[in-house]
């Protein structure tokens, strides 16, 4: 497949231009081979990921956390090594940060919401709001979330033991708000009692740390 054709498709499908507030340079960040035969995907634009892509002869790598976050930096050390690996393999690097968080078909939040069994999904900032078909035990939701993410949720106590409405916003802090008729609980390190005011999240510092 032609690289530029693939980039145009992804830009349109992910609505790249709809997120000017995103510090990430979304879209094609590093140009490689013109002909794309093999596509890879990863969360972070790390050196180990690039080496793996090189070994697997990937022509086009899609990542959630790319290389460029709005501030210039010198091409030295690990930055230099990462770019050298991309150039060595002619690997195209494509990043989709908030566009992927918010996407209603393949986005992190919507996919997780559907896996949790939520219905009546609607966008909520870059996240999603939905509800269970019937009130569901909080601990059951936490267990299911842990199964889906491979992580142990932190449950903030308070409110009722059954939840109905859920808001998910992925970011540097994963926020899961669970609202019943009379109370709100949250899974994650931040309270969401101000619902439905949007909760801004940022992954820039975390991403830079992982990439280094």
Tab-separated table of N, CA and C in Angstrom, residues 28-154:
chain	number	residue	atom	x	y	z
A	28	UNK	N	1.625	11.539	10.822
A	28	UNK	CA	2.925	10.990	10.446
A	28	UNK	C	4.027	11.836	11.062
A	29	UNK	N	4.797	11.251	11.967
A	29	UNK	CA	5.876	11.976	12.643
A	29	UNK	C	7.226	11.765	11.975
A	30	UNK	N	7.471	10.571	11.475
A	30	UNK	CA	8.737	10.275	10.807
A	30	UNK	C	8.422	9.538	9.505
A	31	UNK	N	8.961	10.041	8.424
A	31	UNK	CA	8.704	9.437	7.110
A	31	UNK	C	9.714	8.338	6.820
A	32	UNK	N	9.197	7.202	6.352
A	32	UNK	CA	10.040	6.069	5.992
A	32	UNK	C	9.758	5.609	4.572
A	33	UNK	N	9.658	4.308	4.385
A	33	UNK	CA	9.450	3.736	3.064
A	33	UNK	C	8.132	4.211	2.446
A	34	UNK	N	8.150	4.353	1.118
A	34	UNK	CA	6.935	4.790	0.422
A	34	UNK	C	5.918	3.642	0.324
A	35	UNK	N	6.394	2.432	0.143
A	35	UNK	CA	5.511	1.279	0.031
A	35	UNK	C	5.399	0.570	1.377
A	36	UNK	N	4.176	0.388	1.837
A	36	UNK	CA	3.926	-0.239	3.142
A	36	UNK	C	3.386	-1.651	2.926
A	37	UNK	N	4.123	-2.626	3.445
A	37	UNK	CA	3.702	-4.024	3.347
A	37	UNK	C	3.332	-4.603	4.710
A	38	UNK	N	3.894	-4.035	5.778
A	38	UNK	CA	3.644	-4.578	7.109
A	38	UNK	C	3.446	-3.435	8.093
A	39	UNK	N	2.351	-3.497	8.857
A	39	UNK	CA	2.001	-2.452	9.822
A	39	UNK	C	2.088	-3.016	11.237
A	40	UNK	N	2.657	-2.238	12.146
A	40	UNK	CA	2.725	-2.613	13.551
A	40	UNK	C	2.059	-1.553	14.411
A	41	UNK	N	1.765	-1.897	15.665
A	41	UNK	CA	1.148	-0.950	16.593
A	41	UNK	C	1.732	-1.153	17.980
A	42	UNK	N	1.894	-0.058	18.707
A	42	UNK	CA	2.436	-0.100	20.067
A	42	UNK	C	1.918	1.101	20.837
A	43	UNK	N	2.062	1.049	22.162
A	43	UNK	CA	1.643	2.176	22.988
A	43	UNK	C	2.661	3.304	22.924
A	44	UNK	N	3.934	2.980	23.111
A	44	UNK	CA	4.960	4.005	23.250
A	44	UNK	C	5.996	3.951	22.122
A	45	UNK	N	6.554	5.114	21.829
A	45	UNK	CA	7.617	5.220	20.826
A	45	UNK	C	8.966	5.019	21.499
A	46	UNK	N	9.172	3.851	22.082
A	46	UNK	CA	10.397	3.563	22.788
A	46	UNK	C	11.438	2.890	21.911
A	47	UNK	N	12.688	2.954	22.369
A	47	UNK	CA	13.786	2.383	21.594
A	47	UNK	C	13.620	0.877	21.403
A	48	UNK	N	13.199	0.177	22.457
A	48	UNK	CA	13.007	-1.276	22.355
A	48	UNK	C	11.911	-1.615	21.350
A	49	UNK	N	10.861	-0.811	21.318
A	49	UNK	CA	9.776	-1.026	20.356
A	49	UNK	C	10.282	-0.844	18.938
A	50	UNK	N	11.098	0.178	18.730
A	50	UNK	CA	11.639	0.429	17.389
A	50	UNK	C	12.550	-0.712	16.943
A	51	UNK	N	13.356	-1.224	17.868
A	51	UNK	CA	14.228	-2.363	17.517
A	51	UNK	C	13.398	-3.583	17.142
A	52	UNK	N	12.313	-3.809	17.892
A	52	UNK	CA	11.428	-4.925	17.594
A	52	UNK	C	10.787	-4.750	16.215
A	53	UNK	N	10.357	-3.540	15.917
A	53	UNK	CA	9.770	-3.255	14.605
A	53	UNK	C	10.784	-3.493	13.492
A	54	UNK	N	12.041	-3.129	13.751
A	54	UNK	CA	13.096	-3.350	12.769
A	54	UNK	C	13.303	-4.847	12.536
A	55	UNK	N	13.351	-5.614	13.624
A	55	UNK	CA	13.537	-7.066	13.512
A	55	UNK	C	12.377	-7.728	12.773
A	56	UNK	N	11.171	-7.203	12.978
A	56	UNK	CA	9.979	-7.793	12.364
A	56	UNK	C	9.705	-7.226	10.971
A	57	UNK	N	10.589	-6.356	10.491
A	57	UNK	CA	10.473	-5.750	9.161
A	57	UNK	C	9.156	-4.986	8.995
A	58	UNK	N	8.800	-4.250	10.040
A	58	UNK	CA	7.612	-3.396	9.993
A	58	UNK	C	7.926	-2.149	9.166
A	59	UNK	N	7.034	-1.794	8.277
A	59	UNK	CA	7.218	-0.601	7.435
A	59	UNK	C	6.514	0.624	8.014
A	60	UNK	N	5.455	0.398	8.794
A	60	UNK	CA	4.614	1.497	9.272
A	60	UNK	C	4.192	1.176	10.700
A	61	UNK	N	4.660	1.996	11.648
A	61	UNK	CA	4.395	1.754	13.060
A	61	UNK	C	3.452	2.834	13.603
A	62	UNK	N	2.332	2.399	14.168
A	62	UNK	CA	1.357	3.301	14.777
A	62	UNK	C	1.526	3.243	16.295
A	63	UNK	N	1.682	4.407	16.926
A	63	UNK	CA	1.845	4.464	18.378
A	63	UNK	C	0.863	5.456	18.986
A	64	UNK	N	0.563	5.242	20.262
A	64	UNK	CA	-0.303	6.163	20.996
A	64	UNK	C	0.500	7.346	21.527
A	65	UNK	N	1.688	7.080	22.028
A	65	UNK	CA	2.577	8.128	22.534
A	65	UNK	C	3.764	8.248	21.585
A	66	UNK	N	3.764	9.297	20.794
A	66	UNK	CA	4.803	9.475	19.789
A	66	UNK	C	6.063	10.123	20.335
A	67	UNK	N	6.874	10.653	19.404
A	67	UNK	CA	8.156	11.263	19.772
A	67	UNK	C	8.048	12.740	20.117
A	68	UNK	N	7.085	13.433	19.553
A	68	UNK	CA	7.087	14.899	19.600
A	68	UNK	C	5.866	15.423	20.341
A	69	UNK	N	6.160	16.297	21.361
A	69	UNK	CA	5.125	16.780	22.267
A	69	UNK	C	5.143	18.303	22.401
A	70	UNK	N	5.404	18.989	21.333
A	70	UNK	CA	5.258	20.440	21.325
A	70	UNK	C	6.481	21.233	21.729
A	71	UNK	N	7.525	20.575	22.233
A	71	UNK	CA	8.731	21.284	22.640
A	71	UNK	C	9.932	20.709	21.895
A	72	UNK	N	10.821	21.570	21.414
A	72	UNK	CA	12.022	21.063	20.730
A	72	UNK	C	12.969	20.390	21.710
A	73	UNK	N	13.728	19.437	21.229
A	73	UNK	CA	14.716	18.770	22.066
A	73	UNK	C	15.901	18.381	21.190
A	74	UNK	N	17.098	18.308	21.766
A	74	UNK	CA	18.279	17.952	20.974
A	74	UNK	C	18.247	16.483	20.574
A	75	UNK	N	18.713	16.186	19.378
A	75	UNK	CA	18.763	14.799	18.897
A	75	UNK	C	20.065	14.179	19.382
A	76	UNK	N	20.074	13.821	20.650
A	76	UNK	CA	21.242	13.206	21.282
A	76	UNK	C	20.765	12.022	22.125
A	77	UNK	N	21.692	11.163	22.525
A	77	UNK	CA	21.370	10.059	23.421
A	77	UNK	C	20.284	9.159	22.873
A	78	UNK	N	19.270	8.875	23.723
A	78	UNK	CA	18.225	7.936	23.306
A	78	UNK	C	17.393	8.479	22.163
A	79	UNK	N	17.233	9.831	22.080
A	79	UNK	CA	16.515	10.408	20.949
A	79	UNK	C	17.230	10.067	19.641
A	80	UNK	N	18.532	10.207	19.637
A	80	UNK	CA	19.325	9.892	18.452
A	80	UNK	C	19.208	8.409	18.098
A	81	UNK	N	19.294	7.551	19.103
A	81	UNK	CA	19.230	6.113	18.843
A	81	UNK	C	17.874	5.692	18.297
A	82	UNK	N	16.826	6.290	18.816
A	82	UNK	CA	15.496	5.939	18.317
A	82	UNK	C	15.338	6.318	16.850
A	83	UNK	N	15.750	7.525	16.522
A	83	UNK	CA	15.623	7.965	15.133
A	83	UNK	C	16.527	7.157	14.208
A	84	UNK	N	17.706	6.822	14.674
A	84	UNK	CA	18.608	6.001	13.867
A	84	UNK	C	17.967	4.656	13.531
A	85	UNK	N	17.267	4.069	14.507
A	85	UNK	CA	16.617	2.782	14.270
A	85	UNK	C	15.514	2.916	13.229
A	86	UNK	N	14.734	3.982	13.344
A	86	UNK	CA	13.679	4.206	12.351
A	86	UNK	C	14.262	4.386	10.959
A	87	UNK	N	15.304	5.206	10.855
A	87	UNK	CA	15.915	5.465	9.549
A	87	UNK	C	16.567	4.203	8.980
A	88	UNK	N	17.172	3.417	9.859
A	88	UNK	CA	17.826	2.189	9.415
A	88	UNK	C	16.828	1.244	8.733
A	89	UNK	N	15.635	1.156	9.303
A	89	UNK	CA	14.640	0.254	8.727
A	89	UNK	C	13.678	0.920	7.773
A	90	UNK	N	13.831	2.229	7.569
A	90	UNK	CA	12.877	2.941	6.719
A	90	UNK	C	11.470	2.873	7.281
A	91	UNK	N	11.360	2.912	8.616
A	91	UNK	CA	10.073	2.731	9.286
A	91	UNK	C	9.335	4.071	9.388
A	92	UNK	N	8.105	4.097	8.916
A	92	UNK	CA	7.239	5.255	9.109
A	92	UNK	C	6.682	5.218	10.532
A	93	UNK	N	6.682	6.370	11.201
A	93	UNK	CA	6.127	6.450	12.549
A	93	UNK	C	4.904	7.351	12.532
A	94	UNK	N	3.785	6.804	12.971
A	94	UNK	CA	2.512	7.537	12.992
A	94	UNK	C	1.981	7.541	14.422
A	95	UNK	N	1.615	8.727	14.925
A	95	UNK	CA	1.136	8.858	16.302
A	95	UNK	C	-0.322	9.306	16.339
A	96	UNK	N	-1.078	8.741	17.268
A	96	UNK	CA	-2.467	9.153	17.498
A	96	UNK	C	-2.709	9.133	19.000
A	97	UNK	N	-2.752	10.304	19.599
A	97	UNK	CA	-2.885	10.425	21.051
A	97	UNK	C	-4.350	10.653	21.435
A	98	UNK	N	-4.781	11.897	21.618
A	98	UNK	CA	-6.178	12.162	21.948
A	98	UNK	C	-7.148	11.656	20.887
A	99	UNK	N	-6.791	11.702	19.603
A	99	UNK	CA	-7.717	11.138	18.609
A	99	UNK	C	-8.045	9.675	18.861
A	100	UNK	N	-7.080	8.931	19.404
A	100	UNK	CA	-7.336	7.524	19.710
A	100	UNK	C	-8.094	7.377	21.026
A	101	UNK	N	-7.773	8.217	22.011
A	101	UNK	CA	-8.518	8.179	23.270
A	101	UNK	C	-10.013	8.385	23.017
A	102	UNK	N	-10.344	9.301	22.118
A	102	UNK	CA	-11.735	9.728	21.962
A	102	UNK	C	-12.503	8.980	20.881
A	103	UNK	N	-11.849	8.160	20.080
A	103	UNK	CA	-12.512	7.552	18.926
A	103	UNK	C	-13.633	6.610	19.374
A	104	UNK	N	-14.800	6.728	18.744
A	104	UNK	CA	-15.975	5.999	19.186
A	104	UNK	C	-16.002	4.543	18.721
A	105	UNK	N	-15.133	4.171	17.800
A	105	UNK	CA	-15.104	2.782	17.347
A	105	UNK	C	-13.911	2.019	17.890
A	106	UNK	N	-12.719	2.586	17.775
A	106	UNK	CA	-11.510	1.877	18.196
A	106	UNK	C	-10.791	2.566	19.351
A	107	UNK	N	-11.382	3.620	19.906
A	107	UNK	CA	-10.735	4.373	20.973
A	107	UNK	C	-10.639	3.598	22.274
A	108	UNK	N	-9.631	3.933	23.075
A	108	UNK	CA	-9.384	3.247	24.339
A	108	UNK	C	-10.614	3.235	25.244
A	109	UNK	N	-11.248	4.396	25.378
A	109	UNK	CA	-12.354	4.517	26.321
A	109	UNK	C	-13.601	3.777	25.852
A	110	UNK	N	-13.953	3.931	24.586
A	110	UNK	CA	-15.154	3.280	24.071
A	110	UNK	C	-15.001	1.764	24.041
A	111	UNK	N	-13.817	1.282	23.676
A	111	UNK	CA	-13.597	-0.163	23.662
A	111	UNK	C	-13.725	-0.735	25.072
A	112	UNK	N	-13.118	-0.058	26.052
A	112	UNK	CA	-13.202	-0.521	27.436
A	112	UNK	C	-14.637	-0.469	27.943
A	113	UNK	N	-15.361	0.575	27.567
A	113	UNK	CA	-16.758	0.701	27.995
A	113	UNK	C	-17.605	-0.447	27.465
A	114	UNK	N	-17.411	-0.798	26.207
A	114	UNK	CA	-18.174	-1.913	25.644
A	114	UNK	C	-17.797	-3.228	26.313
A	115	UNK	N	-16.501	-3.409	26.612
A	115	UNK	CA	-16.066	-4.633	27.279
A	115	UNK	C	-16.627	-4.738	28.699
A	116	UNK	N	-16.873	-3.595	29.326
A	116	UNK	CA	-17.474	-3.588	30.657
A	116	UNK	C	-18.969	-3.885	30.614
A	117	UNK	N	-19.550	-3.848	29.417
A	117	UNK	CA	-20.973	-4.113	29.268
A	117	UNK	C	-21.845	-2.883	29.372
A	118	UNK	N	-21.262	-1.696	29.167
A	118	UNK	CA	-22.044	-0.462	29.238
A	118	UNK	C	-22.853	-0.263	27.960
A	119	UNK	N	-23.984	0.408	28.105
A	119	UNK	CA	-24.840	0.724	26.964
A	119	UNK	C	-25.099	2.225	26.943
A	120	UNK	N	-25.781	2.678	25.875
A	120	UNK	CA	-26.107	4.099	25.708
A	120	UNK	C	-24.850	4.954	25.821
A	121	UNK	N	-23.809	4.587	25.083
A	121	UNK	CA	-22.527	5.284	25.161
A	121	UNK	C	-22.597	6.625	24.433
A	122	UNK	N	-22.067	7.651	25.097
A	122	UNK	CA	-21.983	8.979	24.498
A	122	UNK	C	-20.620	9.584	24.825
A	123	UNK	N	-20.062	10.408	23.914
A	123	UNK	CA	-18.771	11.040	24.195
A	123	UNK	C	-18.851	11.930	25.428
A	124	UNK	N	-17.767	11.964	26.195
A	124	UNK	CA	-17.649	12.813	27.391
A	124	UNK	C	-16.228	13.359	27.405
A	125	UNK	N	-16.066	14.610	26.937
A	125	UNK	CA	-14.740	15.165	26.706
A	125	UNK	C	-13.993	14.191	25.780
A	126	UNK	N	-12.796	13.689	26.140
A	126	UNK	CA	-12.133	12.680	25.311
A	126	UNK	C	-12.455	11.279	25.796
A	127	UNK	N	-13.376	11.174	26.751
A	127	UNK	CA	-13.770	9.884	27.293
A	127	UNK	C	-15.155	9.489	26.825
A	128	UNK	N	-15.835	8.696	27.662
A	128	UNK	CA	-17.142	8.169	27.286
A	128	UNK	C	-18.009	8.017	28.533
A	129	UNK	N	-19.291	8.228	28.359
A	129	UNK	CA	-20.266	8.033	29.427
A	129	UNK	C	-21.224	6.929	29.001
A	130	UNK	N	-21.564	6.030	29.923
A	130	UNK	CA	-22.503	4.967	29.630
A	130	UNK	C	-23.171	4.484	30.906
A	131	UNK	N	-23.986	3.462	30.773
A	131	UNK	CA	-24.679	2.939	31.959
A	131	UNK	C	-24.812	1.429	31.849
A	132	UNK	N	-24.988	0.808	33.000
A	132	UNK	CA	-25.289	-0.611	33.047
A	132	UNK	C	-26.789	-0.808	32.840
A	133	UNK	N	-27.170	-1.954	32.321
A	133	UNK	CA	-28.585	-2.250	32.126
A	133	UNK	C	-29.320	-2.320	33.452
A	134	UNK	N	-28.605	-2.673	34.513
A	134	UNK	CA	-29.172	-2.685	35.854
A	134	UNK	C	-28.065	-2.353	36.839
A	135	UNK	N	-28.406	-1.849	38.023
A	135	UNK	CA	-27.376	-1.530	39.017
A	135	UNK	C	-26.459	-2.724	39.248
A	136	UNK	N	-25.157	-2.456	39.251
A	136	UNK	CA	-24.147	-3.509	39.310
A	136	UNK	C	-23.252	-3.295	40.526
A	137	UNK	N	-22.928	-4.368	41.257
A	137	UNK	CA	-22.059	-4.217	42.427
A	137	UNK	C	-20.722	-3.577	42.064
A	138	UNK	N	-20.314	-2.627	42.864
A	138	UNK	CA	-19.068	-1.909	42.618
A	138	UNK	C	-17.874	-2.863	42.540
A	139	UNK	N	-17.792	-3.810	43.450
A	139	UNK	CA	-16.657	-4.725	43.460
A	139	UNK	C	-16.644	-5.614	42.213
A	140	UNK	N	-17.813	-5.921	41.691
A	140	UNK	CA	-17.888	-6.695	40.453
A	140	UNK	C	-17.328	-5.886	39.289
A	141	UNK	N	-17.652	-4.596	39.262
A	141	UNK	CA	-17.122	-3.718	38.219
A	141	UNK	C	-15.606	-3.615	38.342
A	142	UNK	N	-15.127	-3.476	39.579
A	142	UNK	CA	-13.690	-3.365	39.805
A	142	UNK	C	-12.970	-4.634	39.365
A	143	UNK	N	-13.551	-5.790	39.688
A	143	UNK	CA	-12.937	-7.050	39.281
A	143	UNK	C	-12.863	-7.164	37.762
A	144	UNK	N	-13.949	-6.798	37.102
A	144	UNK	CA	-13.972	-6.876	35.640
A	144	UNK	C	-12.968	-5.916	35.023
A	145	UNK	N	-12.867	-4.723	35.588
A	145	UNK	CA	-11.902	-3.753	35.096
A	145	UNK	C	-10.479	-4.279	35.243
A	146	UNK	N	-10.208	-4.921	36.362
A	146	UNK	CA	-8.891	-5.504	36.571
A	146	UNK	C	-8.583	-6.593	35.564
A	147	UNK	N	-9.579	-7.425	35.248
A	147	UNK	CA	-9.394	-8.472	34.248
A	147	UNK	C	-9.083	-7.887	32.876
A	148	UNK	N	-9.765	-6.807	32.530
A	148	UNK	CA	-9.611	-6.215	31.204
A	148	UNK	C	-8.288	-5.479	31.037
A	149	UNK	N	-7.808	-4.875	32.124
A	149	UNK	CA	-6.606	-4.042	32.026
A	149	UNK	C	-5.346	-4.725	32.529
A	150	UNK	N	-5.507	-5.825	33.269
A	150	UNK	CA	-4.345	-6.475	33.870
A	150	UNK	C	-3.778	-5.690	35.029
A	151	UNK	N	-4.563	-4.774	35.596
A	151	UNK	CA	-4.120	-3.953	36.720
A	151	UNK	C	-5.107	-4.084	37.862
A	152	UNK	N	-4.643	-3.759	39.072
A	152	UNK	CA	-5.503	-3.795	40.246
A	152	UNK	C	-6.121	-2.422	40.468
A	153	UNK	N	-7.441	-2.280	40.282
A	153	UNK	CA	-8.071	-0.966	40.481
A	153	UNK	C	-7.989	-0.516	41.943
A	154	UNK	N	-7.878	0.777	42.136
A	154	UNK	CA	-7.932	1.374	43.468
A	154	UNK	C	-9.344	1.918	43.666
